[in-house]
Coordinates of C-alpha atoms and ligand atoms in Angstrom, one line a residue:
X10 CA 48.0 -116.3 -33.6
X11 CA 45.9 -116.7 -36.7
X12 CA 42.4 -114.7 -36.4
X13 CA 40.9 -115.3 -39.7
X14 CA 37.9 -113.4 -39.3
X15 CA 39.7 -110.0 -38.6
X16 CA 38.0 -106.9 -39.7
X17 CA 40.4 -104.0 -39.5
X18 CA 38.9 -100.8 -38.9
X19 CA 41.3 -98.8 -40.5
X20 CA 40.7 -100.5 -44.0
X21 CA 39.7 -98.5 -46.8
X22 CA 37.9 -100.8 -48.2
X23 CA 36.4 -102.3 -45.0
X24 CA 37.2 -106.1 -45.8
X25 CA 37.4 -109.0 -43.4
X26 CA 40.9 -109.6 -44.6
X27 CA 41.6 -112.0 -41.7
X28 CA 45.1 -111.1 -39.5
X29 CA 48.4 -113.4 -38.0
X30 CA 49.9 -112.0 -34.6
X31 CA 53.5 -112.4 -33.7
X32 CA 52.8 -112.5 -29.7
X33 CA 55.5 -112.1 -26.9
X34 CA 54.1 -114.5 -24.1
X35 CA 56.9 -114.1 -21.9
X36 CA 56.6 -110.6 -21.6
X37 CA 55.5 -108.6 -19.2
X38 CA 52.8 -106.4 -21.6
X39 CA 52.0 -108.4 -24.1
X40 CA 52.0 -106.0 -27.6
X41 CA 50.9 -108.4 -30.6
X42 CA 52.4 -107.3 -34.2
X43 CA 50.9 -108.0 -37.1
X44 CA 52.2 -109.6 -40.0
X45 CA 51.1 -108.2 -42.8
X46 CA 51.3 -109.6 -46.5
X47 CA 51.9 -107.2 -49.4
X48 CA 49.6 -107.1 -52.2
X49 CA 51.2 -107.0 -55.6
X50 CA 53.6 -109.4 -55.2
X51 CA 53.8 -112.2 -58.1
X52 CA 52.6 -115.3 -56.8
X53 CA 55.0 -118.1 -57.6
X54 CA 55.2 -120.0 -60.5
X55 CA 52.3 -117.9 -62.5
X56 CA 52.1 -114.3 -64.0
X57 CA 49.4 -113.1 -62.1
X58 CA 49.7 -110.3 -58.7
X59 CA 48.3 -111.3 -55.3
X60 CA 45.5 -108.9 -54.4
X61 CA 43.7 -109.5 -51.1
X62 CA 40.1 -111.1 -50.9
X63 CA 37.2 -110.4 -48.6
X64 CA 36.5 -113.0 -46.3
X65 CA 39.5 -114.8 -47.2
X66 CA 40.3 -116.7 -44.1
X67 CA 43.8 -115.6 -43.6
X68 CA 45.5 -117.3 -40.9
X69 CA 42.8 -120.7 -40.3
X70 CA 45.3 -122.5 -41.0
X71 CA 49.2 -122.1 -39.9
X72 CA 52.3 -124.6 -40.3
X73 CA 55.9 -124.5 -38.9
X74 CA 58.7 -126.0 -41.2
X75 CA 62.0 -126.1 -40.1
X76 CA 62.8 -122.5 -41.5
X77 CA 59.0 -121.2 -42.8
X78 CA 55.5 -120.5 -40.9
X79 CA 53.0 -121.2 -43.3
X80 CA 50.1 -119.4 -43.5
X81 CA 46.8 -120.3 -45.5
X82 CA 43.8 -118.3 -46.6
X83 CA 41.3 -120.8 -48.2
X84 CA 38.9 -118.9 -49.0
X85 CA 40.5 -116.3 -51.2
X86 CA 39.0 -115.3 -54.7
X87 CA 41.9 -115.1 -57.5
X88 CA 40.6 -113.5 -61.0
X89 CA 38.1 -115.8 -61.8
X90 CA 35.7 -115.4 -59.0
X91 CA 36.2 -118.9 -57.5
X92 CA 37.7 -119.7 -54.1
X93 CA 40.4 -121.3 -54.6
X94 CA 42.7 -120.8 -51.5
X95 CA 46.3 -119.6 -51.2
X96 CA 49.2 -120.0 -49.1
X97 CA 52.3 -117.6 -47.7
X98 CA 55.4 -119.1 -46.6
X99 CA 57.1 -116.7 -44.1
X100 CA 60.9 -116.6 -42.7
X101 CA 60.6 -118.5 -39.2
X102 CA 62.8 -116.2 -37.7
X103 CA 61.4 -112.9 -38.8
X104 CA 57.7 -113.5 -39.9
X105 CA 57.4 -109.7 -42.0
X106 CA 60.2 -110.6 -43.9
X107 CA 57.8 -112.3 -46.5
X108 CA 59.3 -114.8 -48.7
X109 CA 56.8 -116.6 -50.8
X110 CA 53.4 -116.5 -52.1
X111 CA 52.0 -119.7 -53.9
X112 CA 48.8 -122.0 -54.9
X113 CA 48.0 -125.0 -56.8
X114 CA 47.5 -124.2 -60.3
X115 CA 43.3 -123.3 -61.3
X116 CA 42.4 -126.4 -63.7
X117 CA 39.6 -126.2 -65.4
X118 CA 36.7 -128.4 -65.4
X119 CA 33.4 -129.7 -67.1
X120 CA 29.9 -129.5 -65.5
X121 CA 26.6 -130.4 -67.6
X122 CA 29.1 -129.7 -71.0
X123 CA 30.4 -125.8 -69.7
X124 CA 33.8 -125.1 -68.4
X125 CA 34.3 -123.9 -65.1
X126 CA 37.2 -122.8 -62.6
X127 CA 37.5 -125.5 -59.8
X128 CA 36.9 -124.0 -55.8
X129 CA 40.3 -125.5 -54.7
X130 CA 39.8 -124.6 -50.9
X131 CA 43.8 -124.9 -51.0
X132 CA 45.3 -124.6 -47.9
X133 CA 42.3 -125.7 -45.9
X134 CA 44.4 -128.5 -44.3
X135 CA 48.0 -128.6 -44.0
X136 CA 50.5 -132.0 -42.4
X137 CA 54.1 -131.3 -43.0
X138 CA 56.8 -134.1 -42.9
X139 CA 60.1 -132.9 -40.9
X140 CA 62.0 -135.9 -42.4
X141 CA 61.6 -134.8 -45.9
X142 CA 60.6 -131.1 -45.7
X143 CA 57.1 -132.3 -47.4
X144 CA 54.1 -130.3 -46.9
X145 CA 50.8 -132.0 -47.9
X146 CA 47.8 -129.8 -48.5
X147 CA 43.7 -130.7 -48.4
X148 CA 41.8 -128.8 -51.6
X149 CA 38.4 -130.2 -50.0
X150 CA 36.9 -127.9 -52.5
X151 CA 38.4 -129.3 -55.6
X152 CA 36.0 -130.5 -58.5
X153 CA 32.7 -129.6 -57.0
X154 CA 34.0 -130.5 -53.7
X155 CA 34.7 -134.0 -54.2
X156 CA 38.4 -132.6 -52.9
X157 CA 42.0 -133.5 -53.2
X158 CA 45.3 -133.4 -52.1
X159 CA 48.6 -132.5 -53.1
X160 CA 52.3 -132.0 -51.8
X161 CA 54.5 -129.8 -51.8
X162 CA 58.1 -130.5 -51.6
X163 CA 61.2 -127.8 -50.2
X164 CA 61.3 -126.3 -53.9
X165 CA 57.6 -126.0 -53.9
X166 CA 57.3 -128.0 -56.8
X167 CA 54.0 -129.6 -56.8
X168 CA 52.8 -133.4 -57.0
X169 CA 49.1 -134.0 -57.2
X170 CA 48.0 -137.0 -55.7
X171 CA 45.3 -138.9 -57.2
X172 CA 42.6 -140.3 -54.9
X173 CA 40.7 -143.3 -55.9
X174 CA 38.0 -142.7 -58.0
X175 CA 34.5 -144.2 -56.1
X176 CA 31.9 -146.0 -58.1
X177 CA 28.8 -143.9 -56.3
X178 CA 29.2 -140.0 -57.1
X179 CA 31.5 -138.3 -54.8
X180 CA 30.9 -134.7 -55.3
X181 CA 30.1 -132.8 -51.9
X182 CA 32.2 -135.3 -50.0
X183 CA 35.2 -133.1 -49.0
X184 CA 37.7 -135.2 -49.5
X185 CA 41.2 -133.8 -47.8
X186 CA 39.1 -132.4 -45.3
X187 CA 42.0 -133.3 -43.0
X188 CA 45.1 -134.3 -44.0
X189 CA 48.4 -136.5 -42.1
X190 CA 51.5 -138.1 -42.4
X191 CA 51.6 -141.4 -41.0
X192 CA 55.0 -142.5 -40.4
X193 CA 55.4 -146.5 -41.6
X194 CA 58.4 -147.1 -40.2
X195 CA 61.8 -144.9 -39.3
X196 CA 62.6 -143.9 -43.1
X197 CA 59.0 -144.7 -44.9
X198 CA 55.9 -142.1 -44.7
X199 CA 52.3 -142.8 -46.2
X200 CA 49.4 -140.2 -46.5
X201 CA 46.7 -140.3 -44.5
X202 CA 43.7 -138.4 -46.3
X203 CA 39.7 -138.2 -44.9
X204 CA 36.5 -138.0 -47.0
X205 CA 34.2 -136.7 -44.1
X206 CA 31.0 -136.6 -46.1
X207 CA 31.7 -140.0 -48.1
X208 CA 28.5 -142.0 -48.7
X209 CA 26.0 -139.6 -46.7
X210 CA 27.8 -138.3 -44.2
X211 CA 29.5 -141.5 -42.8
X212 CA 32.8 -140.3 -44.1
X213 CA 36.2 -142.1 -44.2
X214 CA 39.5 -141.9 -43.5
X215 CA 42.4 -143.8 -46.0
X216 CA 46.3 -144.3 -45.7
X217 CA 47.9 -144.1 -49.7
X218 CA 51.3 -145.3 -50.2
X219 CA 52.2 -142.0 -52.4
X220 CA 55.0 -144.6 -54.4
X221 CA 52.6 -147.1 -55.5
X222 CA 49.7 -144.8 -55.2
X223 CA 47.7 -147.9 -53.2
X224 CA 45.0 -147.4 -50.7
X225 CA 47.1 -149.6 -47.8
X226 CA 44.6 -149.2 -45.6
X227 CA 40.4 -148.0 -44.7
X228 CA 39.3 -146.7 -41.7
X229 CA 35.4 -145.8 -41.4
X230 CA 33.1 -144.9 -38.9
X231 CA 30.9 -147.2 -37.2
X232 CA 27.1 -148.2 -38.7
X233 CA 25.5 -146.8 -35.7
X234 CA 25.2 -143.3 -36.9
X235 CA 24.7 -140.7 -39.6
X236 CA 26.9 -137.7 -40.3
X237 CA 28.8 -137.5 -37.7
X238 CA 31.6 -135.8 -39.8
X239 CA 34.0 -138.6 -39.7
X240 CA 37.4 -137.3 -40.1
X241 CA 36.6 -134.0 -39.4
X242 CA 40.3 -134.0 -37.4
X243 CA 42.8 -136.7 -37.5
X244 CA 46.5 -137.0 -35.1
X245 CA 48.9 -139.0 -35.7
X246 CA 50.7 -140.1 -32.1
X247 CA 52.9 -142.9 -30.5
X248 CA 50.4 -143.6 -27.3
X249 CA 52.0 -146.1 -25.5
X250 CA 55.5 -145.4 -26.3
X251 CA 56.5 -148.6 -28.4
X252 CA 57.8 -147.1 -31.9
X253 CA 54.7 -147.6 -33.4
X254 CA 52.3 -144.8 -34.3
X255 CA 48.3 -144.6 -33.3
X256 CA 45.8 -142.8 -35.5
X257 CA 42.8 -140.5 -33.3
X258 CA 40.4 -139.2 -35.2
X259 CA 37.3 -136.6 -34.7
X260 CA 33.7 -136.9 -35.3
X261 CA 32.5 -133.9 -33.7
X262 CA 29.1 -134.4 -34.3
X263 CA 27.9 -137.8 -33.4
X264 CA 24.7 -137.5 -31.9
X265 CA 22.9 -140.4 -29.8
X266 CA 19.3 -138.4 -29.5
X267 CA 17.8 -135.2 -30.3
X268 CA 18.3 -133.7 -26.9
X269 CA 22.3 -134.8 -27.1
X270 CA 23.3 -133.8 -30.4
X271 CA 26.6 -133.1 -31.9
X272 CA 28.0 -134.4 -28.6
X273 CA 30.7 -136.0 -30.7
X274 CA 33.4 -138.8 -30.2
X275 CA 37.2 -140.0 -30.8
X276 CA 38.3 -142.6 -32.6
X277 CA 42.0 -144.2 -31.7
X278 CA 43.2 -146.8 -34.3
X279 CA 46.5 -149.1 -32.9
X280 CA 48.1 -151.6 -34.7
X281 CA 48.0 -150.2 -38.0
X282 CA 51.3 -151.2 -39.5
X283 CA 50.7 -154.7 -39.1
X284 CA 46.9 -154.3 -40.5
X285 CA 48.3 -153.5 -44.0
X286 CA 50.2 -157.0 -44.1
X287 CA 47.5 -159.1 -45.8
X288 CA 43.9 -158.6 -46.5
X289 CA 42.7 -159.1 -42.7
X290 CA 41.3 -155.8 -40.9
X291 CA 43.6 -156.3 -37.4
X292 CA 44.1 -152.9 -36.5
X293 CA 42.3 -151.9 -32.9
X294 CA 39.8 -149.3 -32.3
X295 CA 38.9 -148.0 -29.4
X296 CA 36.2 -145.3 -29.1
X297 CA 35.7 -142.5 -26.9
X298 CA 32.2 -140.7 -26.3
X299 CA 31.8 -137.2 -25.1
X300 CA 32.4 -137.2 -21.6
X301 CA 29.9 -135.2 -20.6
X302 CA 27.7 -136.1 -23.7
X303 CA 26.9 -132.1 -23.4
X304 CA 24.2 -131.0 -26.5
X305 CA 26.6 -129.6 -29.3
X306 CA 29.7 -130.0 -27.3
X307 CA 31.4 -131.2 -30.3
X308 CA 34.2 -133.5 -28.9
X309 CA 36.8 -134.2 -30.6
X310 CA 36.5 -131.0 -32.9
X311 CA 40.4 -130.6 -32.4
X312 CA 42.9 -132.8 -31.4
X313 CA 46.8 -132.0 -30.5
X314 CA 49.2 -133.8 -29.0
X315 CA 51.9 -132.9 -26.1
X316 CA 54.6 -134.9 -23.7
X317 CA 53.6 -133.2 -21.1
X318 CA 54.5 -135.7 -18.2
X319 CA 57.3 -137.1 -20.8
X320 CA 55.4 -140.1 -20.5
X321 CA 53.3 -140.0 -24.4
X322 CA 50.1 -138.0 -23.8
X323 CA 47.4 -136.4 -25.8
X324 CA 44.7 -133.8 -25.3
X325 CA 41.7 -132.8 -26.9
X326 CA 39.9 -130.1 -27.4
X327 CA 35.6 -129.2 -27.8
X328 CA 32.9 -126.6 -27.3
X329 CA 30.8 -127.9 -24.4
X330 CA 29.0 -126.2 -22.3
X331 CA 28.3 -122.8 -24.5
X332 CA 32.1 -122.0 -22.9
X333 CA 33.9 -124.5 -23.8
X334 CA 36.6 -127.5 -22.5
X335 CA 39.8 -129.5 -23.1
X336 CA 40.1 -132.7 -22.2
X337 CA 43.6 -134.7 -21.5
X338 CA 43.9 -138.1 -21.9
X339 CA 47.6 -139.2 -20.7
X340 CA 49.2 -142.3 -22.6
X341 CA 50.5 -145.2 -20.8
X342 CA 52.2 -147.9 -22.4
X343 CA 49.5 -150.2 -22.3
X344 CA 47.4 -147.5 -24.2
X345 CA 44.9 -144.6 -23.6
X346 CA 43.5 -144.3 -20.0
X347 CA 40.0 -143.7 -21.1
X348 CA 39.0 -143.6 -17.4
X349 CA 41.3 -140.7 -16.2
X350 CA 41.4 -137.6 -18.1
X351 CA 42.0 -134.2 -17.2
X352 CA 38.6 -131.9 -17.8
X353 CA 39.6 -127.8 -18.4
X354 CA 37.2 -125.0 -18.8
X355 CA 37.7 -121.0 -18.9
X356 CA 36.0 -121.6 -15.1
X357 CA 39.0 -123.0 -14.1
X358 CA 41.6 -120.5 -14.8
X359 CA 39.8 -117.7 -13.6
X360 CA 37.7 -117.1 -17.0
X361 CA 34.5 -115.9 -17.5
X362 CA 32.3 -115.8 -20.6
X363 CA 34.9 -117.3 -23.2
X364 CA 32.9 -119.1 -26.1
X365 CA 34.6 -121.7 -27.7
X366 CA 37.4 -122.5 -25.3
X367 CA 39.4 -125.4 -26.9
X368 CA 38.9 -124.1 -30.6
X369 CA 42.0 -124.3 -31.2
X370 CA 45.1 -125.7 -29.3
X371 CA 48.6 -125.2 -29.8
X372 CA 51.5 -127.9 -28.3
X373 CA 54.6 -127.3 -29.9
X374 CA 56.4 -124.2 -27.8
X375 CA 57.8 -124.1 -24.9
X376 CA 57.2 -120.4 -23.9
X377 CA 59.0 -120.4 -19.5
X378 CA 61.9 -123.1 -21.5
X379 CA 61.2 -125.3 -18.2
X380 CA 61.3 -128.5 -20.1
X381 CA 57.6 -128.9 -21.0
X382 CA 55.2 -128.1 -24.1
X383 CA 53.0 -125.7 -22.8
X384 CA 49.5 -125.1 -24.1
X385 CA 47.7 -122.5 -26.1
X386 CA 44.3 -122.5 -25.5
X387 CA 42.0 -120.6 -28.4
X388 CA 38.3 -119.5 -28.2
X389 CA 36.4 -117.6 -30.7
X390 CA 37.9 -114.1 -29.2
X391 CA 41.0 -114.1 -27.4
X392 CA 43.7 -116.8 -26.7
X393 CA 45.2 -118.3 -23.0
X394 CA 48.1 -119.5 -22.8
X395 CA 48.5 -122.3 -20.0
X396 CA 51.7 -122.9 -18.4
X397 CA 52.5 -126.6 -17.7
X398 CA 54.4 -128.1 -14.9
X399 CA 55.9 -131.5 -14.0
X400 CA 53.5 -133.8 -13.0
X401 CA 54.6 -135.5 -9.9
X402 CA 52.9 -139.5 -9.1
X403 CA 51.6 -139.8 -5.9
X404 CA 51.5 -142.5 -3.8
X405 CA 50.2 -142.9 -0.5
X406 CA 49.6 -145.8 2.5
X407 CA 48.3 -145.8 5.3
X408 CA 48.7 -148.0 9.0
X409 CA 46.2 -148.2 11.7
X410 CA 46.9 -148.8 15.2
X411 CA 44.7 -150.8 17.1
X412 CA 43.3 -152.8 14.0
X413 CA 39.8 -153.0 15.3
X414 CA 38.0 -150.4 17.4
X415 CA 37.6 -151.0 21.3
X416 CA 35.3 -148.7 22.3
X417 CA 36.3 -149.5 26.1
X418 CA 39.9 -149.3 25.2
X419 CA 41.1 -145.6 25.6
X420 CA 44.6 -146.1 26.2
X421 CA 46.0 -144.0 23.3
X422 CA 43.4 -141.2 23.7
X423 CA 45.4 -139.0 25.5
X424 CA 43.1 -139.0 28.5
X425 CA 40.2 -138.4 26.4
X426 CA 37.4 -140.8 26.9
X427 CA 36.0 -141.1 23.8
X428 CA 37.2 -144.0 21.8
X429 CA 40.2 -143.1 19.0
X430 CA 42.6 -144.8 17.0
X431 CA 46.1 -144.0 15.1
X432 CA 47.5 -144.0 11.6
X433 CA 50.5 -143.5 10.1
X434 CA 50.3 -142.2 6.4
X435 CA 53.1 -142.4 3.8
X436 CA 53.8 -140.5 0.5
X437 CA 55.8 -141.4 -2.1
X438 CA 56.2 -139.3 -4.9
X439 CA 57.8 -139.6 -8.1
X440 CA 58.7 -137.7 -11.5
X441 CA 60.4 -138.1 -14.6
X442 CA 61.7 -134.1 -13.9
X443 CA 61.4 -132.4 -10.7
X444 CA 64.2 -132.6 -8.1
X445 CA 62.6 -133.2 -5.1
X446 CA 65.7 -132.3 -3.1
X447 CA 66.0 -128.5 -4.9
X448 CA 62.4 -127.0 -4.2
X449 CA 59.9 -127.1 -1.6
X450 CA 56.7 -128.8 -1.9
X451 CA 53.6 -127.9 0.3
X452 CA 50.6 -130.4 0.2
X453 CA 47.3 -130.3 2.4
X454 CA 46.7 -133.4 3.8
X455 CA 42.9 -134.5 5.0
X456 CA 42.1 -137.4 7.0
X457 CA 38.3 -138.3 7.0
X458 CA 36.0 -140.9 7.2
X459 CA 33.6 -141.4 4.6
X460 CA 30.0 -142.0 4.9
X461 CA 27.9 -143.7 2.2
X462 CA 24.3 -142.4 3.8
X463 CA 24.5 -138.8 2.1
X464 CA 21.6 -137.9 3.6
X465 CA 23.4 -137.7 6.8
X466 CA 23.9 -134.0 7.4
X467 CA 26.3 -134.8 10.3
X468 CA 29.4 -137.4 10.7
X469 CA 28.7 -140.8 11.7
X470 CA 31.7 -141.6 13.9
X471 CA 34.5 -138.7 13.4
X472 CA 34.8 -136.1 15.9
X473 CA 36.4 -133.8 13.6
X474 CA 38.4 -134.0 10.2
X475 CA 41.5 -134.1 10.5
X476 CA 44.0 -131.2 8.1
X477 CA 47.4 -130.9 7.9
X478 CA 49.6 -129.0 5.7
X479 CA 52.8 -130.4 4.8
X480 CA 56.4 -128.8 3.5
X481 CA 58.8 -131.1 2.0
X482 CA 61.6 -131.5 -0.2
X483 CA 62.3 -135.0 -0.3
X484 CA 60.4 -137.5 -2.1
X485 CA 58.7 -139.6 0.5
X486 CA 57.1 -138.0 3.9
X487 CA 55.4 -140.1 7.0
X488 CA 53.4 -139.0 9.7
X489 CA 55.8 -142.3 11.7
X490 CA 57.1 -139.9 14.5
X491 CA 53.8 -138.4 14.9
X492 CA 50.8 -140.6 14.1
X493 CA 47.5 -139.2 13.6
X494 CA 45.1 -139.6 16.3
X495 CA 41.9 -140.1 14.9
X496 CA 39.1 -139.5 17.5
X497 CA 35.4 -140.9 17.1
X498 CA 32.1 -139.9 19.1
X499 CA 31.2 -141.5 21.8
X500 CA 29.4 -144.8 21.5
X501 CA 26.0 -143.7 22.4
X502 CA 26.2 -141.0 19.8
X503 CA 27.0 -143.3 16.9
X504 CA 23.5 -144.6 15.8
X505 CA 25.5 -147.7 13.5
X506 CA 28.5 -149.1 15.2
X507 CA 28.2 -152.0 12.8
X508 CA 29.2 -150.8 9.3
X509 CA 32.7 -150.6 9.2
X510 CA 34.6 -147.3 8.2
X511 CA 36.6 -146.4 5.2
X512 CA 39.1 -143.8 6.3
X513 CA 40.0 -141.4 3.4
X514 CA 43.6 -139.9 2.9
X515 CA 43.1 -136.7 0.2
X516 CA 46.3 -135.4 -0.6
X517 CA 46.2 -131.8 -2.7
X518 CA 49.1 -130.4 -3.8
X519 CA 49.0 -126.4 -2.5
X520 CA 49.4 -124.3 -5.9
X521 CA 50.0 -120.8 -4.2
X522 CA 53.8 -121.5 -5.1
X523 CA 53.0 -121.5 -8.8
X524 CA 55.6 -118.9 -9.5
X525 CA 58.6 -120.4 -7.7
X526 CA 57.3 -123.9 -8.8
X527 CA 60.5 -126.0 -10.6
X528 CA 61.6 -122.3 -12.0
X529 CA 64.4 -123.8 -13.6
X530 CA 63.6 -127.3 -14.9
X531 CA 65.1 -129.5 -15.8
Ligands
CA6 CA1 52.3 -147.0 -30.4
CA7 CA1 56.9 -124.8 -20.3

């Protein structure tokens, strides 16, 4: 856990050196350790001593490689007074057991005919490439903050690469901002790079081909706004499951008024591959606006990615509300369902008074080894951990028996004389992982009948709901032996007899089980 505005108490010197916490989640009392970095130790590949800076920002920004956690500080002051940003390269297994310290080189540059030291920002975006052990780095910062990137292969020798030179002046555009892989195809990776500031604020996002060094491909936000910090986050994600990999990207804070500012909005670019065949723009883009469209919600301000029904997913991650939210958006293989996503706030698992819920999210561990990513869930002060669980479709029927109502028809009324009818109700589940036949499910089952006047206080026809609470462990249950009698008021009590009635089947699945829930899935 990376908390890069950590002010120790115990520091002589009182800095906000900024702190990374090795946390046990799956035990019992949770006792974070620190891992701390060593001052004096040569940083690699120059002569010079690493001495810790105030304000630093050690640990905003953290990378697993296949042996190393990276760990960034992008704020920290070398010798010459200029932030230029460093990085720490940690054993995986044993994160004291410090390995490497290391930073792009200072280059010096010319402003109005003086000489000054560049503010790299290095390490204030990190992508890293499993296929070739790359690690590509943003230096937003870089030559009066017109920013740039660089890579970093295995043997940390270091490959700048140049971005295209624009006409109009691009200082203050904070280019690598955000920085990606984009995998081409199964052997071939291009860079994906965003200028979030480009041209006033309407920022840019562009895919190099690092061999050729050829802008392949431009994606920009749409004319209908200002500084909406375009690029501000970019993922890089197979939606819908065919090979071929989509492109979301973050513009926190689009605005549509003055009362719903920074609401912010997604991006999600398809078809990309075939887009950079040819001159012709054919890629897709999709957008999606801030849900709730909540004043300085900032949508989109972080985006991960997770499999968490197996089935290509992605959430998303804002500040809404003062508290707080993630959203998740689930990937079919025609695309992202826009319509259905998944809204989470502190509220919701029991929290009170978080700020900045969703300010970070982490998808990559699987702390309860069940099968499935779970989630990390920062805010500003602590971090949640949220266990995640197979997600089971449900599927559900139901029969009615007579077809029409008969209110002088009271045969299956059990002597009653008001009028009723039956129902059989079927549900089919299904999952990609839970075995239905090993563990017990318990769902609450509600029959009622739905009334469009609202300002009804009472029911129009329904004597009373109708609850059940079922326990299965197969994947399909009926109500067949025992169908639901469903009894209504009496005719003269039911003021409309002529609208017809919508019977409602809610099926919630009963989470008191949580703990014995699929303990050992797969
Ligand atoms: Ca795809
Ligand atoms: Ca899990």
């Amino acid at each position: 856990m990376g908390s890069p505005n950590y002010h120790s108490e115990s520091n002589d010197d009182d800095l906000i050196t900024g702190a990374v916490f090795s946390c046990p989640v799956m035990e019992k009392f949770t006792q974070c350790d620190r891992i701390l970095v060593d001052d004096n130790v040569e940083i690699y590949g120059s002569n010079l001593h690493y001495q810790r800076s105030n304000k630093s920002l050690f640990g905003m920004t953290m990378q697993l490689t296949t042996q190393a956690i990276i760990i960034c500080a992008p704020n920290w002051v070398g010798p010459d007074d200029t932030p230029e940003g460093i990085c720490f390269a940690m054993d995986r297994e044993q994160p004291t057991k410090q390995r490497v310290i290391f930073k792009y080189l200072r280059e010096t540059l010319v402003r109005s005919n003086r000489p000054y030291e560049s503010h790299n920002l290095f390490g204030f975006s990190i992508a890293y490439n499993h296929r070739n052990n790359d690690l590509l780095f943003g230096l937003p910062g870089f030559k009066d903050f017109s920013g740039a990137i660089c890579r970093f292969d295995e043997n940390l020798t270091v490959e700048k690469i140049k971005l295209p030179e624009y006409r109009k002046t691009t200082t203050n555009t904070y280019s690598g901002y955000s920085v990606a892989f984009f995998p081409l195809d199964e052997s071939f990776d291009v860079l994906l790079v965003s200028t979030p500031k480009y041209l006033n604020f309407k920022g840019k996002i562009e895919l190099i081909d690092t061999n050729s060094r050829q802008v392949l491909a431009t994606f920009m936000s749409k004319n209908d706004t200002m500084a909406e910090f375009y690029g501000a986050t970019m993922l890089v994600v197979d939606i819908d499951g065919d090979g071929q990999h989509e492109l979301l990207v973050g513009a926190p804070l689009y605005s549509i008024s003055s009362k719903r500012r920074e609401i912010g909005r997604v991006y999600v670019y398809g078809n990309i591959r075939q887009s950079m065949i040819g001159t012709r723009r054919l890629y897709s883009e999709q957008i999606i606006i801030s849900p709730l469209k909540a004043y300085g919600g900032r949508f989109g301000a972080n985006l991960a990615a997770v499999d968490l029904n197996l089935d290509r997913f992605m959430g998303n991650a804002p500040f809404e509300d003062d508290t707080g939210a993630i959203y998740i958006y689930y990937g079919t293989y025609r695309g992202l369902d826009i319509d259905n996503f998944k809204r989470i706030t502190p509220e919701n698992i029991g929290q009170q008074n978080q700020l900045g819920f969703g300010f970070n999210i982490w998808t990559e561990t699987d702390f309860d080894s069940n099968g499935y990513a779970d989630l990390v869930i920062g805010t500003l002060q602590r971090s949640f951990v949220l266990r995640s669980y197979p997600i089971i479709n449900v599927n559900a029927s139901m029969i009615f028996e007579p077809r029409g109502i008969n209110f002088s028809d009271v045969r299956h009324c059990s002597g009653q004389r008001n009028p009723c009818f039956l129902t059989t109700y079927c549900i089919d589940l299904s999952s990609n992982r839970f075995q239905f036949s090993k563990h017990e499910l318990t769902f609450n089952v509600i029959i009622s009948i739905t009334d469009r006047n609202l300002d009804l206080k009472e029911e129009r026809v329904l004597r009373k709901h109708y609850n059940q609470t079922i326990r299965t462990k197969s994947n399909r249950y009926c109500s067949d032996k025992q169908p639901v009698r469903i009894v209504l008021k009496n005719k003269d009590d039911i003021f409309d007899i002529i609208t017809p009635i919508e019977v409602q089947l809610s099926i919630g699945l009963q989470s008191k089980q949580t703990e014995e829930f699929c303990p050992h899935c797969p």
